XYZ file of C-alpha atoms in Angstrom:
236
model
C 198.074 105.188 146.856
C 196.141 105.032 150.112
C 192.377 104.852 150.413
C 192.043 108.526 151.383
C 193.868 109.680 148.243
C 191.831 107.301 146.017
C 188.560 108.536 147.528
C 189.597 112.158 146.924
C 190.369 111.446 143.253
C 187.034 109.664 142.717
C 185.201 112.568 144.351
C 186.926 115.070 142.076
C 186.041 112.989 138.994
C 182.382 112.801 140.037
C 182.219 116.530 140.667
C 183.839 117.211 137.311
C 181.390 114.937 135.495
C 178.491 116.516 137.340
C 179.582 120.010 136.388
C 179.906 118.983 132.725
C 176.405 117.464 132.745
C 175.024 120.591 134.404
C 176.774 122.807 131.890
C 175.410 120.737 129.017
C 171.924 120.885 130.561
C 172.189 124.653 130.860
C 173.392 124.940 127.263
C 170.423 122.851 126.078
C 167.658 124.833 127.740
C 168.973 128.162 128.961
C 171.244 129.224 126.158
C 170.195 130.740 122.827
C 167.008 129.276 121.398
C 168.796 127.714 118.428
C 170.874 125.508 120.769
C 167.817 123.853 122.313
C 166.217 120.612 121.058
C 163.982 120.883 118.006
C 162.200 118.533 115.609
C 160.408 118.452 112.273
C 157.410 116.168 111.879
C 155.123 114.821 109.164
C 151.541 114.483 110.409
C 148.487 112.515 109.291
C 145.075 112.262 110.916
C 141.511 113.480 111.020
C 142.558 117.082 110.348
C 144.453 115.984 107.249
C 148.094 115.860 106.198
C 150.556 118.388 107.487
C 153.914 119.506 108.762
C 154.927 120.530 112.295
C 158.027 122.233 113.676
C 158.716 121.663 117.380
C 160.991 123.861 119.497
C 161.851 123.042 123.105
C 161.862 126.087 125.344
C 162.323 124.637 128.858
C 162.660 121.137 130.327
C 159.256 119.517 129.868
C 157.916 122.355 127.695
C 157.916 122.816 123.926
C 155.926 124.667 121.289
C 154.714 123.360 117.938
C 153.983 125.471 114.891
C 152.442 123.816 111.872
C 149.697 123.475 109.341
C 147.492 120.811 107.799
C 145.219 120.281 104.824
C 142.339 117.795 104.587
C 141.590 116.420 101.096
C 138.445 114.298 101.368
C 135.875 113.009 98.883
C 133.426 110.131 99.248
C 130.457 108.880 97.219
C 127.712 106.476 98.226
C 124.155 105.531 97.344
C 121.199 106.227 99.601
C 117.408 106.269 99.587
C 115.336 109.320 100.511
C 111.694 108.361 100.725
C 111.044 106.400 97.540
C 113.874 107.976 95.564
C 117.286 106.388 95.001
C 120.026 108.983 95.205
C 123.756 109.421 94.754
C 125.400 111.332 97.594
C 128.813 112.969 97.346
C 130.652 114.336 100.369
C 133.801 116.413 100.031
C 135.887 119.077 101.703
C 136.942 122.354 100.099
C 139.893 124.460 101.273
C 139.900 122.624 104.621
C 143.228 124.003 105.815
C 144.499 125.352 109.116
C 147.585 126.744 110.802
C 148.110 125.980 114.472
C 150.271 126.778 117.467
C 150.430 124.173 120.248
C 152.135 124.052 123.638
C 153.262 120.582 124.746
C 153.720 120.012 128.475
C 155.364 116.788 129.669
C 154.387 116.375 133.352
C 156.705 113.378 133.800
C 160.168 113.793 132.321
C 160.772 110.028 132.084
C 157.501 109.344 130.240
C 156.199 110.371 126.848
C 152.838 111.640 128.118
C 152.063 115.212 127.112
C 149.194 117.627 127.673
C 148.562 120.005 124.785
C 146.571 123.238 124.787
C 146.725 125.359 121.675
C 144.914 127.313 119.015
C 144.307 126.905 115.297
C 143.160 129.235 112.558
C 140.899 127.763 109.869
C 141.221 129.806 106.702
C 138.075 128.753 104.849
C 137.193 125.199 105.849
C 134.174 123.879 103.977
C 132.211 120.651 103.960
C 129.873 120.001 101.063
C 127.178 117.370 100.470
C 125.525 116.961 97.064
C 122.424 114.784 96.647
C 121.282 113.810 93.147
C 118.394 111.426 92.369
C 119.644 108.424 90.413
C 116.334 106.691 89.690
C 112.856 107.622 88.554
C 110.166 109.083 90.775
C 106.444 108.816 90.160
C 104.426 111.884 91.091
C 100.772 111.007 90.544
C 100.605 109.817 86.948
C 103.841 111.563 86.013
C 107.191 109.776 85.869
C 110.147 112.033 86.594
C 113.788 111.243 85.923
C 116.651 112.268 88.178
C 117.541 115.167 85.887
C 113.947 116.393 85.972
C 113.947 116.322 89.779
C 117.184 118.290 90.096
C 120.015 118.374 92.614
C 120.291 119.585 96.199
C 123.514 120.834 97.774
C 124.303 121.662 101.395
C 127.418 123.603 102.360
C 128.914 124.258 105.802
C 131.800 126.706 106.240
C 134.005 127.436 109.258
C 136.414 130.354 109.309
C 138.404 131.842 112.182
C 140.170 130.922 115.406
C 139.541 127.615 117.173
C 140.949 126.688 120.619
C 142.381 123.187 121.005
C 142.886 120.828 123.937
C 144.345 117.356 123.770
C 146.773 114.792 125.115
C 149.330 112.560 123.475
C 152.283 110.251 123.818
C 155.775 110.545 122.378
C 157.488 107.240 121.516
C 161.252 107.475 121.065
C 163.141 104.963 118.910
C 166.303 103.742 120.664
C 166.375 106.712 122.983
C 169.644 108.605 122.797
C 170.677 106.834 119.571
C 168.050 107.553 116.910
C 166.770 111.009 115.912
C 163.403 109.489 114.920
C 160.344 109.426 117.158
C 156.617 108.817 116.808
C 153.871 110.876 118.460
C 150.169 110.080 118.784
C 147.710 112.829 119.760
C 144.018 112.810 120.634
C 142.074 116.024 121.169
C 139.492 118.387 119.752
C 139.084 121.844 118.272
C 136.144 124.045 119.200
C 135.351 125.532 115.820
C 133.808 128.925 115.030
C 130.061 128.985 114.467
C 129.437 127.564 110.983
C 127.840 129.391 108.091
C 125.422 127.027 106.293
C 123.608 127.244 102.960
C 121.218 124.919 101.144
C 120.694 125.310 97.405
C 118.936 123.309 94.713
C 118.076 123.090 91.041
C 114.859 122.411 89.116
C 112.254 121.126 91.627
C 114.619 121.736 94.569
C 114.898 125.459 93.952
C 113.524 128.056 96.365
C 114.609 126.185 99.491
C 114.511 129.113 101.909
C 112.270 127.228 104.363
C 114.427 124.093 104.326
C 117.578 126.217 104.475
C 116.511 127.702 107.806
C 115.981 124.207 109.199
C 119.347 123.133 107.796
C 121.115 126.025 109.511
C 119.374 125.243 112.776
C 120.377 121.579 112.565
C 124.083 122.262 111.946
C 124.629 125.297 114.179
C 126.201 123.112 116.890
C 128.627 121.365 114.525
C 131.572 122.995 116.266
C 133.607 120.126 117.694
C 136.319 118.789 115.384
C 137.895 115.649 116.899
C 141.586 115.175 116.202
C 143.367 111.831 116.065
C 146.828 112.371 114.672
C 150.078 110.468 114.177
C 153.376 112.313 113.706
C 156.710 110.970 112.502
C 159.389 113.317 113.847
C 163.053 113.903 113.143
C 164.963 115.585 115.972
C 167.781 117.941 115.048
C 169.102 117.742 118.578
C 168.507 114.737 120.806
C 166.103 115.228 123.729
């Protein structure tokens, strides 16, 4: 076999391999949607625990549909004026569904830019303040139960745009279906609805409630720091 014949055979092999790669590439991203890469992920972060489904639509572009729920409760002691108090913070029905678009500007890197939108069904934050010690008013000693309890509630409901960035880490690229994603961003929440209620001596708080609403009206940024463990059904 002379050099000319050998070169011709090598050229044909390269062209054949190239056409197979191109065909596979076309099948991945330009065939039916179910043939394109997809992944299922478990998420944990500041917006709670959740589940995401990712579907690639074009090279460097994918969409994520998911939801999350934030269970949170925390108690601590504090002092207001001369009164010792117990403070309890908790969330109620803090759940959302979201649709994100991930754009990878560099195909060889895991960096992604993510705009999106979330819908918060009835996200509430609640703070309850209860005096735990005694309070002296003139010559009168009052217990915590005699003073009463004060409760502030903030509620967000509706659509919230999202913008963030993240990084996708692949484990043994091309061999393992597992990957890890880290995202940092923020939601711009709907304007909150705030109420302030009380019992016993803290009743009739209409004046303080107006101040409370004014103080929390700009509580609309919800920072998101999230980690996702993903399983790919079709290797990227």
